[in-house]
Short mmCIF file of C-alpha atoms in Angstrom, two decimals:
data_model
loop_
_atom_site.label_atom_id
_atom_site.label_comp_id
_atom_site.label_asym_id
_atom_site.label_seq_id
_atom_site.Cartn_x
_atom_site.Cartn_y
_atom_site.Cartn_z
CA PHE A 1150 80.91 114.78 101.37
CA GLN A 1151 79.07 111.56 102.27
CA PRO A 1152 81.45 108.58 102.46
CA ILE A 1153 80.98 105.59 100.16
CA ILE A 1154 82.23 102.36 101.70
CA ASP A 1155 83.81 99.46 99.83
CA LEU A 1156 82.64 96.39 101.77
CA ASP A 1157 85.22 94.09 100.21
CA ALA A 1158 88.15 96.38 101.03
CA ARG A 1159 86.56 97.30 104.41
CA ARG A 1160 87.27 100.99 104.00
CA MET A 1161 85.97 104.31 102.77
CA ALA A 1162 86.70 104.22 99.04
CA GLY A 1163 85.28 107.61 98.14
CA ALA A 1164 82.48 110.05 98.71
CA GLU A 1165 79.52 111.68 97.04
CA ALA A 1166 79.83 115.46 96.85
CA LEU A 1167 76.65 117.15 98.04
CA ILE A 1168 75.84 120.84 97.80
CA ARG A 1169 74.12 123.02 100.40
CA TRP A 1170 73.24 126.71 100.41
CA GLU A 1171 74.16 128.63 103.56
CA HIS A 1172 71.59 131.43 103.39
CA PRO A 1173 72.25 134.47 105.64
CA GLN A 1174 68.66 134.59 106.92
CA ARG A 1175 67.19 131.14 106.31
CA GLY A 1176 70.18 129.04 107.32
CA LEU A 1177 71.14 125.80 105.58
CA ILE A 1178 68.92 125.19 102.54
CA PRO A 1179 68.82 121.66 101.05
CA PRO A 1180 69.34 121.11 97.31
CA ASP A 1181 65.80 119.91 96.63
CA ILE A 1182 64.71 123.49 97.38
CA PHE A 1183 67.22 125.53 95.38
CA VAL A 1184 68.51 123.20 92.64
CA PRO A 1185 65.20 123.15 90.68
CA LEU A 1186 65.26 126.96 90.70
CA ALA A 1187 68.91 126.94 89.63
CA GLU A 1188 67.99 124.63 86.75
CA GLU A 1189 65.07 126.82 85.73
CA THR A 1190 67.15 130.00 85.69
CA GLY A 1191 70.27 128.42 84.20
CA ALA A 1192 72.36 129.18 87.30
CA ILE A 1193 73.02 125.43 87.56
CA ILE A 1194 75.59 125.81 84.77
CA ASN A 1195 77.93 128.00 86.82
CA ILE A 1196 77.17 126.04 89.99
CA GLY A 1197 78.14 122.85 88.18
CA LEU A 1198 81.41 124.30 86.88
CA TRP A 1199 82.28 125.55 90.37
CA MET A 1200 81.46 122.11 91.77
CA VAL A 1201 83.92 120.41 89.41
CA GLU A 1202 86.67 122.84 90.47
CA ALA A 1203 85.96 122.33 94.17
CA VAL A 1204 85.88 118.54 93.86
CA CYS A 1205 89.10 118.40 91.84
CA GLN A 1206 90.79 120.55 94.46
CA GLN A 1207 89.68 118.09 97.16
CA LEU A 1208 90.88 115.13 95.12
CA ALA A 1209 94.25 116.84 94.65
CA ASN A 1210 94.48 117.41 98.42
CA TRP A 1211 93.76 113.74 99.10
CA LYS A 1212 96.34 112.73 96.53
CA LYS A 1213 98.98 114.86 98.30
CA GLN A 1214 98.04 113.11 101.56
CA GLY A 1215 98.46 109.71 99.92
CA ALA A 1216 94.74 108.91 100.08
CA ASP A 1217 93.48 107.08 96.98
CA ARG A 1218 89.79 108.04 96.90
CA TYR A 1219 87.20 109.08 94.36
CA ILE A 1220 84.38 111.63 94.46
CA SER A 1221 81.09 111.45 92.60
CA ILE A 1222 79.19 114.56 91.56
CA ASN A 1223 75.57 114.86 90.52
CA VAL A 1224 74.98 116.20 87.03
CA SER A 1225 71.52 117.33 85.95
CA ALA A 1226 69.91 117.13 82.52
CA ARG A 1227 70.17 120.93 82.32
CA GLN A 1228 73.98 120.66 82.25
CA ILE A 1229 74.07 118.19 79.36
CA PRO A 1230 75.45 118.54 76.73
CA ASP A 1231 76.58 122.18 76.61
CA GLY A 1232 76.66 123.25 80.27
CA LEU A 1233 79.45 120.84 81.18
CA PRO A 1234 81.49 120.11 78.05
CA PRO A 1235 83.67 116.98 78.18
CA ILE A 1236 86.68 119.10 77.23
CA THR A 1237 86.11 121.24 80.33
CA LEU A 1238 86.00 118.15 82.54
CA ILE A 1239 89.25 116.70 81.23
CA GLU A 1240 91.06 120.06 81.24
CA THR A 1241 90.05 120.62 84.88
CA VAL A 1242 91.22 117.22 86.15
CA ASN A 1243 94.46 117.60 84.21
CA ARG A 1244 95.05 121.03 85.70
CA TYR A 1245 94.77 119.57 89.20
CA GLY A 1246 96.72 116.42 88.35
CA VAL A 1247 93.72 114.22 89.11
CA ASP A 1248 92.97 110.84 87.52
CA PRO A 1249 89.66 111.08 85.58
CA ALA A 1250 88.70 107.70 87.08
CA ASN A 1251 88.56 109.40 90.48
CA LEU A 1252 85.85 111.83 89.38
CA ALA A 1253 82.58 109.98 88.86
CA ILE A 1254 79.53 111.45 87.15
CA GLU A 1255 76.16 110.66 88.75
CA ILE A 1256 73.10 110.93 86.52
CA THR A 1257 69.44 109.99 86.86
CA GLU A 1258 66.98 108.89 84.22
CA SER A 1259 65.90 112.52 83.78
CA VAL A 1260 69.03 112.96 81.66
CA PHE A 1261 67.46 110.73 79.01
CA MET A 1262 64.00 112.28 79.02
CA GLY A 1263 64.87 115.10 76.63
CA ASP A 1264 67.29 114.72 73.76
CA SER A 1265 68.54 111.20 74.46
CA ASP A 1266 70.79 111.20 71.38
CA ALA A 1267 72.62 114.30 72.63
CA ALA A 1268 72.85 112.75 76.10
CA LYS A 1269 74.35 109.58 74.65
CA ILE A 1270 76.96 111.51 72.68
CA TRP A 1271 77.90 113.44 75.84
CA LEU A 1272 78.06 110.32 78.02
CA ASP A 1273 80.07 108.37 75.45
CA ALA A 1274 82.57 111.23 75.20
CA VAL A 1275 82.90 111.59 78.99
CA HIS A 1276 83.26 107.84 79.45
CA GLU A 1277 85.89 107.64 76.71
CA LEU A 1278 87.94 110.24 78.58
CA GLY A 1279 88.09 107.94 81.61
CA PHE A 1280 85.31 109.27 83.84
CA ARG A 1281 83.02 106.68 85.42
CA ILE A 1282 79.25 106.95 85.05
CA TYR A 1283 76.88 106.24 87.95
CA LEU A 1284 73.16 105.69 87.38
CA ASP A 1285 71.51 107.11 90.49
CA ASP A 1286 68.15 106.15 92.04
CA PHE A 1287 68.20 102.87 90.16
CA GLY A 1288 64.94 100.95 90.27
CA THR A 1289 62.63 103.94 90.63
CA GLY A 1290 62.23 104.83 86.95
CA TYR A 1291 60.45 103.25 84.00
CA SER A 1292 63.17 102.14 81.63
CA SER A 1293 66.31 101.54 83.68
CA LEU A 1294 67.20 98.28 81.94
CA SER A 1295 67.14 99.84 78.48
CA TYR A 1296 69.38 102.64 79.71
CA ILE A 1297 71.97 100.16 80.93
CA LYS A 1298 71.94 98.53 77.52
CA ARG A 1299 72.21 101.74 75.52
CA PHE A 1300 74.34 104.07 77.62
CA PRO A 1301 77.80 103.64 79.19
CA VAL A 1302 77.16 102.89 82.87
CA ASP A 1303 79.73 101.62 85.36
CA VAL A 1304 77.86 101.75 88.67
CA LEU A 1305 74.23 101.32 89.75
CA LYS A 1306 73.10 103.16 92.86
CA VAL A 1307 70.18 101.33 94.48
CA ASP A 1308 67.62 103.84 95.68
CA LYS A 1309 67.30 104.20 99.45
CA SER A 1310 63.56 103.47 99.30
CA PHE A 1311 64.39 99.80 98.60
CA VAL A 1312 67.13 99.59 101.21
CA ARG A 1313 64.98 101.20 103.90
CA ASP A 1314 62.42 98.38 103.96
CA MET A 1315 64.73 95.43 103.29
CA SER A 1316 64.58 94.08 106.84
CA GLU A 1317 60.77 94.03 106.96
CA ASP A 1318 59.76 93.60 103.33
CA ASN A 1319 60.68 90.39 101.52
CA SER A 1320 59.79 92.00 98.17
CA ASP A 1321 62.30 94.82 98.62
CA ARG A 1322 64.91 92.32 99.76
CA ALA A 1323 64.30 90.23 96.65
CA LEU A 1324 64.43 93.30 94.40
CA VAL A 1325 67.73 94.48 95.83
CA GLY A 1326 69.14 90.96 95.51
CA ALA A 1327 68.00 90.80 91.89
CA ILE A 1328 69.64 94.16 91.10
CA ILE A 1329 72.91 93.02 92.69
CA ASN A 1330 72.88 89.72 90.76
CA MET A 1331 72.06 91.45 87.50
CA ALA A 1332 74.82 94.02 88.02
CA ARG A 1333 77.34 91.30 88.80
CA SER A 1334 76.46 89.47 85.57
CA LEU A 1335 76.94 92.73 83.65
CA GLU A 1336 80.21 93.45 85.50
CA LEU A 1337 78.78 96.57 87.10
CA THR A 1338 79.37 97.78 90.65
CA VAL A 1339 76.44 98.40 93.02
CA VAL A 1340 76.24 101.12 95.66
CA ALA A 1341 73.31 100.76 98.06
CA GLU A 1342 72.12 104.12 99.36
CA GLY A 1343 70.39 104.94 102.62
CA VAL A 1344 71.98 102.30 104.88
CA GLU A 1345 70.94 103.25 108.40
CA THR A 1346 71.04 100.03 110.45
CA GLN A 1347 73.27 97.04 111.09
CA ARG A 1348 70.45 94.78 109.89
CA GLN A 1349 70.34 96.49 106.50
CA LEU A 1350 74.10 96.24 106.21
CA ASP A 1351 74.05 92.53 107.08
CA LEU A 1352 71.39 91.83 104.44
CA LEU A 1353 73.30 93.78 101.78
CA GLU A 1354 76.55 91.99 102.56
CA ALA A 1355 74.77 88.63 102.43
CA ALA A 1356 73.39 89.59 99.01
CA GLY A 1357 76.88 90.40 97.74
CA CYS A 1358 76.56 94.19 97.56
CA GLY A 1359 79.93 95.77 96.87
CA CYS A 1360 79.52 99.30 98.22
CA VAL A 1361 77.20 101.20 100.54
CA GLN A 1362 76.57 104.69 101.86
CA GLY A 1363 74.22 106.04 104.49
CA TYR A 1364 73.78 107.47 107.98
CA TYR A 1365 74.85 104.19 109.61
CA PHE A 1366 78.39 105.06 108.60
CA SER A 1367 78.29 108.83 108.28
CA ARG A 1368 76.12 111.80 107.53
CA PRO A 1369 77.49 114.23 104.94
CA VAL A 1370 80.44 116.08 106.48
CA PRO A 1371 82.64 119.01 105.42
CA ALA A 1372 86.06 118.27 103.97
CA GLU A 1373 87.88 118.95 107.22
CA ALA A 1374 85.85 116.23 108.98
CA ILE A 1375 86.29 113.49 106.40
CA GLU A 1376 89.39 111.92 107.98
CA GLY A 1377 87.59 111.53 111.30
CA ALA A 1378 84.65 109.96 109.48
CA SER A 1379 87.00 107.56 107.71
CA ARG A 1380 88.48 106.42 111.02
CA ARG A 1381 85.02 105.88 112.53
CA ILE A 1382 84.01 103.83 109.50
CA GLU A 1383 87.04 101.57 109.88
CA LEU A 1384 86.09 100.95 113.51
CA LEU A 1385 82.52 100.13 112.52
CA LEU A 1386 83.77 97.61 109.97
#
């Protein structure tokens, strides 16, 4: 889990769930290596269903501890619409006693590249059930603005490539500022990814960015280390 920080509330508000493969011979394998293969073979369907179960269990644990947090999960185009039915999502959160608003669905523009009508039906159904929709890697695709207009989106995640060069590149700083202003006018939340320095954080706060995540606050950590990460984040803030 990589913490997501709410800058207004000055606390860890949630986390993005990230998957790794602990291979017996090759060690820890990152998702950019095995997820494309899982998508090609169809194994991503079962992986995705397992992911929802694991995340709901973590949310239920946090709820028992009195921690009001959300978790976002990445959903690929291969899982939509039939690999992750909306009815399965709502039945799972209900089984664990979890608020659907605390399970966010992260998608990228690749979801819309195939059957966009089917994707829209799926997203509308998921959103209607109370799940929030995050548009990941915002700013790197070709038609992001049209997607915001057509599809139900609650949160824009600014790609780390823009955040990385904000302190040296006036163009990237202006682009991030424009995204934040646009999102505010559309009543959307912004999460800036890839925050690694105090300077980047200062620039994002000055621009009015609501939420951030990145190595400056915490690398991805296992569930048992999240409370320690949360305390470190509060000290940083």
